[in-house]
PDB file of C-alpha atoms in Angstrom:
ATOM      1  CA  ALA A 964      75.699  41.349 -35.063  1.00 73.00           C
ATOM      2  CA  GLN A 965      72.857  39.332 -36.456  1.00 82.00           C
ATOM      3  CA  SER A 966      70.567  37.714 -33.922  1.00 90.00           C
ATOM      4  CA  VAL A 967      67.183  36.074 -33.707  1.00 94.00           C
ATOM      5  CA  THR A 968      64.996  36.047 -30.632  1.00 95.00           C
ATOM      6  CA  GLN A 969      62.222  33.587 -30.028  1.00 96.00           C
ATOM      7  CA  PRO A 970      60.832  34.690 -26.671  1.00 96.00           C
ATOM      8  CA  ASP A 971      58.670  31.642 -26.053  1.00 95.00           C
ATOM      9  CA  ILE A 972      60.562  28.481 -25.124  1.00 94.00           C
ATOM     10  CA  HIS A 973      57.486  26.290 -24.848  1.00 96.00           C
ATOM     11  CA  ILE A 974      53.873  26.814 -25.903  1.00 97.00           C
ATOM     12  CA  THR A 975      50.915  24.527 -25.349  1.00 97.00           C
ATOM     13  CA  VAL A 976      47.760  24.888 -27.400  1.00 97.00           C
ATOM     14  CA  SER A 977      44.602  22.875 -27.786  1.00 97.00           C
ATOM     15  CA  GLU A 978      43.970  21.044 -31.000  1.00 97.00           C
ATOM     16  CA  GLY A 979      41.922  23.264 -33.277  1.00 97.00           C
ATOM     17  CA  ALA A 980      43.044  26.468 -31.600  1.00 97.00           C
ATOM     18  CA  SER A 981      44.994  29.146 -33.393  1.00 97.00           C
ATOM     19  CA  LEU A 982      48.733  29.526 -33.015  1.00 97.00           C
ATOM     20  CA  GLU A 983      51.216  32.352 -33.180  1.00 97.00           C
ATOM     21  CA  LEU A 984      54.929  31.863 -32.602  1.00 98.00           C
ATOM     22  CA  ARG A 985      56.963  35.009 -32.173  1.00 98.00           C
ATOM     23  CA  CYS A 986      60.240  35.842 -33.810  1.00 97.00           C
ATOM     24  CA  ASN A 987      62.235  39.058 -33.683  1.00 96.00           C
ATOM     25  CA  TYR A 988      65.461  39.610 -35.532  1.00 93.00           C
ATOM     26  CA  SER A 989      68.318  42.032 -35.484  1.00 89.00           C
ATOM     27  CA  TYR A 990      70.039  42.589 -38.781  1.00 81.00           C
ATOM     28  CA  GLY A 991      71.613  45.580 -40.444  1.00 71.00           C
ATOM     29  CA  ALA A 992      70.160  45.087 -43.875  1.00 73.00           C
ATOM     30  CA  THR A 993      67.141  43.498 -45.459  1.00 73.00           C
ATOM     31  CA  PRO A 994      67.253  39.926 -44.305  1.00 82.00           C
ATOM     32  CA  TYR A 995      66.033  36.682 -45.671  1.00 88.00           C
ATOM     33  CA  LEU A 996      63.765  35.138 -43.031  1.00 92.00           C
ATOM     34  CA  PHE A 997      62.872  31.512 -42.495  1.00 93.00           C
ATOM     35  CA  TRP A 998      60.852  29.250 -40.309  1.00 96.00           C
ATOM     36  CA  TYR A 999      61.952  25.645 -39.870  1.00 95.00           C
ATOM     37  CA  VAL A1000      60.245  22.827 -38.025  1.00 95.00           C
ATOM     38  CA  GLN A1001      61.836  19.803 -36.440  1.00 91.00           C
ATOM     39  CA  SER A1002      59.621  16.882 -35.590  1.00 88.00           C
ATOM     40  CA  PRO A1003      60.978  14.141 -33.323  1.00 81.00           C
ATOM     41  CA  GLY A1004      63.618  12.089 -35.118  1.00 75.00           C
ATOM     42  CA  GLN A1005      63.464  14.280 -38.182  1.00 80.00           C
ATOM     43  CA  GLY A1006      65.696  16.913 -39.668  1.00 82.00           C
ATOM     44  CA  LEU A1007      64.892  20.573 -39.969  1.00 87.00           C
ATOM     45  CA  GLN A1008      62.177  21.112 -42.554  1.00 90.00           C
ATOM     46  CA  LEU A1009      61.620  24.488 -44.169  1.00 91.00           C
ATOM     47  CA  LEU A1010      58.086  25.764 -43.526  1.00 95.00           C
ATOM     48  CA  LEU A1011      58.336  29.056 -45.353  1.00 93.00           C
ATOM     49  CA  LYS A1012      60.667  31.862 -46.265  1.00 91.00           C
ATOM     50  CA  TYR A1013      60.542  35.576 -46.952  1.00 90.00           C
ATOM     51  CA  PHE A1014      62.869  37.244 -49.411  1.00 84.00           C
ATOM     52  CA  SER A1015      60.940  40.280 -50.642  1.00 81.00           C
ATOM     53  CA  GLY A1016      57.545  41.381 -51.911  1.00 84.00           C
ATOM     54  CA  ASP A1017      54.314  40.497 -50.178  1.00 87.00           C
ATOM     55  CA  THR A1018      54.923  40.593 -46.447  1.00 89.00           C
ATOM     56  CA  LEU A1019      52.448  37.790 -45.773  1.00 95.00           C
ATOM     57  CA  VAL A1020      54.054  34.520 -46.750  1.00 94.00           C
ATOM     58  CA  GLN A1021      52.284  31.221 -47.138  1.00 96.00           C
ATOM     59  CA  GLY A1022      54.072  28.017 -46.323  1.00 95.00           C
ATOM     60  CA  ILE A1023      53.493  24.315 -46.113  1.00 94.00           C
ATOM     61  CA  LYS A1024      51.153  22.549 -43.698  1.00 93.00           C
ATOM     62  CA  GLY A1025      48.834  25.555 -43.501  1.00 95.00           C
ATOM     63  CA  PHE A1026      51.364  27.898 -41.891  1.00 97.00           C
ATOM     64  CA  GLU A1027      51.856  31.533 -42.734  1.00 97.00           C
ATOM     65  CA  ALA A1028      54.123  34.274 -41.470  1.00 97.00           C
ATOM     66  CA  GLU A1029      54.056  38.030 -41.662  1.00 96.00           C
ATOM     67  CA  PHE A1030      57.122  40.200 -42.036  1.00 93.00           C
ATOM     68  CA  LYS A1031      56.851  43.500 -40.201  1.00 93.00           C
ATOM     69  CA  ARG A1032      59.889  45.632 -40.844  1.00 90.00           C
ATOM     70  CA  SER A1033      58.894  48.306 -38.323  1.00 91.00           C
ATOM     71  CA  GLN A1034      58.794  45.715 -35.558  1.00 92.00           C
ATOM     72  CA  SER A1035      61.662  43.553 -36.860  1.00 92.00           C
ATOM     73  CA  SER A1036      59.340  40.616 -36.518  1.00 95.00           C
ATOM     74  CA  PHE A1037      58.453  37.546 -38.528  1.00 96.00           C
ATOM     75  CA  ASN A1038      55.770  35.745 -36.542  1.00 97.00           C
ATOM     76  CA  LEU A1039      54.485  32.350 -37.569  1.00 98.00           C
ATOM     77  CA  ARG A1040      50.766  31.643 -37.503  1.00 98.00           C
ATOM     78  CA  LYS A1041      48.338  28.844 -38.098  1.00 97.00           C
ATOM     79  CA  PRO A1042      44.564  29.246 -37.759  1.00 97.00           C
ATOM     80  CA  SER A1043      43.846  25.735 -36.513  1.00 97.00           C
ATOM     81  CA  VAL A1044      46.485  23.523 -34.973  1.00 97.00           C
ATOM     82  CA  HIS A1045      46.565  19.764 -35.522  1.00 96.00           C
ATOM     83  CA  TRP A1046      48.105  17.266 -33.124  1.00 95.00           C
ATOM     84  CA  SER A1047      50.738  16.488 -35.759  1.00 94.00           C
ATOM     85  CA  ASP A1048      52.012  20.067 -35.487  1.00 96.00           C
ATOM     86  CA  ALA A1049      53.637  19.250 -32.157  1.00 96.00           C
ATOM     87  CA  ALA A1050      57.318  19.877 -32.827  1.00 96.00           C
ATOM     88  CA  GLU A1051      60.045  22.422 -32.323  1.00 95.00           C
ATOM     89  CA  TYR A1052      60.000  25.550 -34.461  1.00 97.00           C
ATOM     90  CA  PHE A1053      63.012  27.624 -35.371  1.00 96.00           C
ATOM     91  CA  CYS A1054      63.143  31.088 -36.832  1.00 96.00           C
ATOM     92  CA  ALA A1055      66.263  31.947 -38.818  1.00 94.00           C
ATOM     93  CA  VAL A1056      67.748  34.867 -40.675  1.00 91.00           C
ATOM     94  CA  GLY A1057      70.124  34.875 -43.611  1.00 83.00           C
ATOM     95  CA  PRO A1058      71.756  37.771 -45.463  1.00 63.00           C
ATOM     96  CA  TYR A1059      71.344  38.558 -49.134  1.00 56.00           C
ATOM     97  CA  SER A1060      74.152  36.319 -50.292  1.00 59.00           C
ATOM     98  CA  GLY A1061      73.762  32.940 -51.802  1.00 61.00           C
ATOM     99  CA  ASN A1062      75.797  30.697 -49.592  1.00 70.00           C
ATOM    100  CA  THR A1063      76.213  32.295 -46.224  1.00 76.00           C
ATOM    101  CA  PRO A1064      75.097  30.416 -43.120  1.00 86.00           C
ATOM    102  CA  LEU A1065      71.850  30.927 -41.282  1.00 90.00           C
ATOM    103  CA  VAL A1066      71.487  32.476 -37.840  1.00 91.00           C
ATOM    104  CA  PHE A1067      68.877  30.718 -35.742  1.00 94.00           C
ATOM    105  CA  GLY A1068      66.796  31.503 -32.717  1.00 94.00           C
ATOM    106  CA  LYS A1069      66.676  29.159 -29.735  1.00 94.00           C
ATOM    107  CA  GLY A1070      63.479  27.517 -30.913  1.00 95.00           C
ATOM    108  CA  THR A1071      59.964  27.203 -29.555  1.00 96.00           C
ATOM    109  CA  ARG A1072      58.627  23.824 -28.567  1.00 96.00           C
ATOM    110  CA  LEU A1073      54.958  23.389 -29.383  1.00 97.00           C
ATOM    111  CA  SER A1074      52.804  20.920 -27.512  1.00 97.00           C
ATOM    112  CA  VAL A1075      49.274  20.169 -28.675  1.00 97.00           C
ATOM    113  CA  ILE A1076      46.653  18.867 -26.287  1.00 96.00           C
ATOM    114  CA  ALA A1077      43.278  17.363 -27.008  1.00 91.00           C
TER     115      ALA A1077
ATOM    116  CA  GLU B1138      65.773  11.780 -54.407  1.00 65.00           C
ATOM    117  CA  ALA B1139      67.507  11.043 -51.116  1.00 80.00           C
ATOM    118  CA  GLY B1140      67.834  13.874 -48.645  1.00 91.00           C
ATOM    119  CA  VAL B1141      70.758  14.768 -46.452  1.00 93.00           C
ATOM    120  CA  THR B1142      71.767  11.813 -44.330  1.00 95.00           C
ATOM    121  CA  GLN B1143      73.820  11.737 -41.181  1.00 96.00           C
ATOM    122  CA  PHE B1144      75.480   8.930 -39.311  1.00 97.00           C
ATOM    123  CA  PRO B1145      75.274   7.933 -36.558  1.00 96.00           C
ATOM    124  CA  SER B1146      71.951   9.179 -35.282  1.00 94.00           C
ATOM    125  CA  HIS B1147      73.169   8.927 -31.704  1.00 95.00           C
ATOM    126  CA  SER B1148      76.600   8.604 -30.145  1.00 97.00           C
ATOM    127  CA  VAL B1149      77.481   8.270 -26.487  1.00 97.00           C
ATOM    128  CA  ILE B1150      81.156   8.491 -25.626  1.00 97.00           C
ATOM    129  CA  GLU B1151      83.383   9.097 -22.642  1.00 96.00           C
ATOM    130  CA  LYS B1152      85.222  12.336 -22.147  1.00 96.00           C
ATOM    131  CA  GLY B1153      88.583  12.137 -23.870  1.00 96.00           C
ATOM    132  CA  GLN B1154      87.466   9.729 -26.573  1.00 97.00           C
ATOM    133  CA  THR B1155      87.234  10.477 -30.265  1.00 97.00           C
ATOM    134  CA  VAL B1156      84.063  10.571 -32.320  1.00 97.00           C
ATOM    135  CA  THR B1157      83.571  11.005 -36.031  1.00 98.00           C
ATOM    136  CA  LEU B1158      80.301  12.206 -37.460  1.00 98.00           C
ATOM    137  CA  ARG B1159      79.436  11.755 -41.104  1.00 97.00           C
ATOM    138  CA  CYS B1160      77.205  13.724 -43.435  1.00 97.00           C
ATOM    139  CA  ASP B1161      76.137  12.767 -46.933  1.00 96.00           C
ATOM    140  CA  PRO B1162      74.682  15.784 -48.738  1.00 96.00           C
ATOM    141  CA  ILE B1163      72.129  15.709 -51.506  1.00 93.00           C
ATOM    142  CA  SER B1164      73.806  14.604 -54.698  1.00 92.00           C
ATOM    143  CA  GLY B1165      75.057  17.551 -56.732  1.00 89.00           C
ATOM    144  CA  HIS B1166      75.028  20.017 -53.859  1.00 91.00           C
ATOM    145  CA  ASP B1167      78.333  21.839 -53.739  1.00 90.00           C
ATOM    146  CA  ASN B1168      77.652  23.600 -50.464  1.00 91.00           C
ATOM    147  CA  LEU B1169      77.793  21.700 -47.210  1.00 94.00           C
ATOM    148  CA  TYR B1170      77.307  23.196 -43.757  1.00 95.00           C
ATOM    149  CA  TRP B1171      77.751  21.944 -40.246  1.00 97.00           C
ATOM    150  CA  TYR B1172      75.707  23.400 -37.402  1.00 97.00           C
ATOM    151  CA  ARG B1173      75.441  22.476 -33.755  1.00 96.00           C
ATOM    152  CA  ARG B1174      72.765  22.873 -31.145  1.00 93.00           C
ATOM    153  CA  VAL B1175      73.778  22.665 -27.523  1.00 92.00           C
ATOM    154  CA  MET B1176      70.817  21.917 -25.245  1.00 84.00           C
ATOM    155  CA  GLY B1177      68.713  24.973 -24.596  1.00 80.00           C
ATOM    156  CA  LYS B1178      70.699  27.116 -26.979  1.00 87.00           C
ATOM    157  CA  GLU B1179      70.259  28.185 -30.551  1.00 89.00           C
ATOM    158  CA  ILE B1180      71.486  26.249 -33.534  1.00 94.00           C
ATOM    159  CA  LYS B1181      74.913  27.658 -34.343  1.00 95.00           C
ATOM    160  CA  PHE B1182      76.956  27.562 -37.490  1.00 95.00           C
ATOM    161  CA  LEU B1183      80.239  25.660 -37.384  1.00 96.00           C
ATOM    162  CA  LEU B1184      81.615  25.669 -40.921  1.00 95.00           C
ATOM    163  CA  HIS B1185      80.863  25.727 -44.615  1.00 93.00           C
ATOM    164  CA  PHE B1186      82.398  23.763 -47.459  1.00 93.00           C
ATOM    165  CA  VAL B1187      82.183  24.614 -51.118  1.00 91.00           C
ATOM    166  CA  LYS B1188      83.018  21.346 -52.777  1.00 92.00           C
ATOM    167  CA  GLU B1189      86.111  20.179 -50.940  1.00 93.00           C
ATOM    168  CA  SER B1190      87.282  23.602 -49.805  1.00 93.00           C
ATOM    169  CA  LYS B1191      86.526  25.206 -46.469  1.00 93.00           C
ATOM    170  CA  GLN B1192      84.784  28.456 -47.294  1.00 90.00           C
ATOM    171  CA  ASP B1193      84.131  29.577 -43.743  1.00 91.00           C
ATOM    172  CA  GLU B1194      85.132  27.874 -40.517  1.00 93.00           C
ATOM    173  CA  SER B1195      84.578  30.816 -38.241  1.00 92.00           C
ATOM    174  CA  GLY B1196      82.140  28.882 -36.087  1.00 93.00           C
ATOM    175  CA  MET B1197      84.434  26.020 -35.185  1.00 95.00           C
ATOM    176  CA  PRO B1198      84.792  26.179 -31.411  1.00 92.00           C
ATOM    177  CA  ASN B1199      88.416  25.044 -31.101  1.00 92.00           C
ATOM    178  CA  ASN B1200      91.101  22.861 -32.603  1.00 93.00           C
ATOM    179  CA  ARG B1201      89.606  19.688 -31.181  1.00 96.00           C
ATOM    180  CA  PHE B1202      87.175  19.820 -34.083  1.00 97.00           C
ATOM    181  CA  LEU B1203      88.337  18.765 -37.527  1.00 97.00           C
ATOM    182  CA  ALA B1204      86.107  18.732 -40.582  1.00 97.00           C
ATOM    183  CA  GLU B1205      86.938  17.238 -43.941  1.00 96.00           C
ATOM    184  CA  ARG B1206      85.197  16.819 -47.232  1.00 96.00           C
ATOM    185  CA  THR B1207      87.382  14.694 -49.407  1.00 85.00           C
ATOM    186  CA  GLY B1208      86.415  14.734 -53.066  1.00 87.00           C
ATOM    187  CA  GLY B1209      83.653  17.200 -52.409  1.00 84.00           C
ATOM    188  CA  THR B1210      81.109  14.538 -51.560  1.00 92.00           C
ATOM    189  CA  TYR B1211      80.470  13.424 -48.001  1.00 96.00           C
ATOM    190  CA  SER B1212      81.918  15.203 -45.018  1.00 97.00           C
ATOM    191  CA  THR B1213      83.183  14.088 -41.654  1.00 98.00           C
ATOM    192  CA  LEU B1214      83.434  16.032 -38.433  1.00 98.00           C
ATOM    193  CA  LYS B1215      85.858  14.609 -35.917  1.00 97.00           C
ATOM    194  CA  VAL B1216      85.975  15.628 -32.287  1.00 97.00           C
ATOM    195  CA  GLN B1217      89.228  14.659 -30.584  1.00 96.00           C
ATOM    196  CA  PRO B1218      89.380  14.546 -27.637  1.00 96.00           C
ATOM    197  CA  ALA B1219      85.728  15.045 -26.773  1.00 96.00           C
ATOM    198  CA  GLU B1220      84.780  17.201 -23.798  1.00 96.00           C
ATOM    199  CA  LEU B1221      81.531  17.410 -21.853  1.00 96.00           C
ATOM    200  CA  GLU B1222      80.589  20.714 -23.471  1.00 95.00           C
ATOM    201  CA  ASP B1223      80.671  19.119 -26.911  1.00 96.00           C
ATOM    202  CA  SER B1224      77.394  17.361 -26.182  1.00 96.00           C
ATOM    203  CA  GLY B1225      74.582  18.453 -28.434  1.00 94.00           C
ATOM    204  CA  VAL B1226      72.948  17.806 -31.759  1.00 94.00           C
ATOM    205  CA  TYR B1227      75.094  18.240 -34.846  1.00 97.00           C
ATOM    206  CA  PHE B1228      73.228  19.118 -38.005  1.00 96.00           C
ATOM    207  CA  CYS B1229      74.463  18.989 -41.535  1.00 96.00           C
ATOM    208  CA  ALA B1230      72.881  20.904 -44.406  1.00 94.00           C
ATOM    209  CA  SER B1231      73.540  21.163 -48.113  1.00 92.00           C
ATOM    210  CA  SER B1232      72.551  23.517 -50.896  1.00 89.00           C
ATOM    211  CA  GLN B1233      73.143  24.037 -54.573  1.00 84.00           C
ATOM    212  CA  ASP B1234      75.423  26.562 -56.180  1.00 75.00           C
ATOM    213  CA  PRO B1235      73.387  29.784 -56.547  1.00 64.00           C
ATOM    214  CA  ARG B1236      75.015  30.461 -59.877  1.00 65.00           C
ATOM    215  CA  THR B1237      73.092  27.539 -61.285  1.00 61.00           C
ATOM    216  CA  SER B1238      69.780  27.935 -59.549  1.00 57.00           C
ATOM    217  CA  GLY B1239      69.259  31.454 -58.334  1.00 59.00           C
ATOM    218  CA  LEU B1240      70.438  34.001 -55.840  1.00 59.00           C
ATOM    219  CA  TYR B1241      69.615  32.069 -52.743  1.00 66.00           C
ATOM    220  CA  ASN B1242      69.521  28.373 -52.273  1.00 71.00           C
ATOM    221  CA  GLU B1243      67.554  26.597 -49.648  1.00 80.00           C
ATOM    222  CA  GLN B1244      69.634  24.690 -47.191  1.00 87.00           C
ATOM    223  CA  PHE B1245      68.342  21.163 -46.759  1.00 89.00           C
ATOM    224  CA  PHE B1246      69.019  19.732 -43.345  1.00 91.00           C
ATOM    225  CA  GLY B1247      69.740  16.236 -42.197  1.00 92.00           C
ATOM    226  CA  PRO B1248      68.181  14.666 -39.096  1.00 91.00           C
ATOM    227  CA  GLY B1249      71.186  15.441 -36.949  1.00 93.00           C
ATOM    228  CA  THR B1250      73.527  13.396 -34.799  1.00 96.00           C
ATOM    229  CA  ARG B1251      72.916  13.551 -31.095  1.00 94.00           C
ATOM    230  CA  LEU B1252      76.267  13.437 -29.311  1.00 96.00           C
ATOM    231  CA  THR B1253      76.465  12.781 -25.600  1.00 96.00           C
ATOM    232  CA  VAL B1254      79.809  13.061 -23.859  1.00 96.00           C
ATOM    233  CA  LEU B1255      79.889  11.531 -20.383  1.00 96.00           C
TER     234      LEU B1255
END
């Protein structure tokens, strides 16, 4: 069965520090991979997605993620965190089919301190 | 263009009462999804509409949950009677038909409805 693991429930980083949020997936075929962010009071916003091709994917707000097939990972990174990045981050996987639902991880809450 | 909207944003009800959640997808999006996040757990799929038809309702937890999408526009999710374990955040998402815009369509999410059952 498809599954997504985000091992870190809560991470705190200092503003300006680098960030890496971990995501591992279990899927029988080549997956589509996504990172979503939910800020307080907001819906889930797509940060970036990986379908195929270059394994380093650039997203919005300065985020990037790297797909590593050998490790079944799709970790999210940002070189310098801003206070406005404090939010909850969700990794998700979707199969190669246009309308099927997403499978999400449990999310990682990011706190940013001065 | 307006995004996916959900109403209400919060609902607090007593166990045994009925609650109806509403989702308005992005105009023109044939696909509509309901997901739920119970506290501390992952966001889980409930069901998927294509226009007014239920394409997949494998994630619906039990028959206390009833989803409709009359006319293929907005959707409602009714919980009757509500139980304590129904508490959580209910998300709605919509996407276009991939036949018109590509193999995969991004699902656009609404802000969610936070349901608390006391």
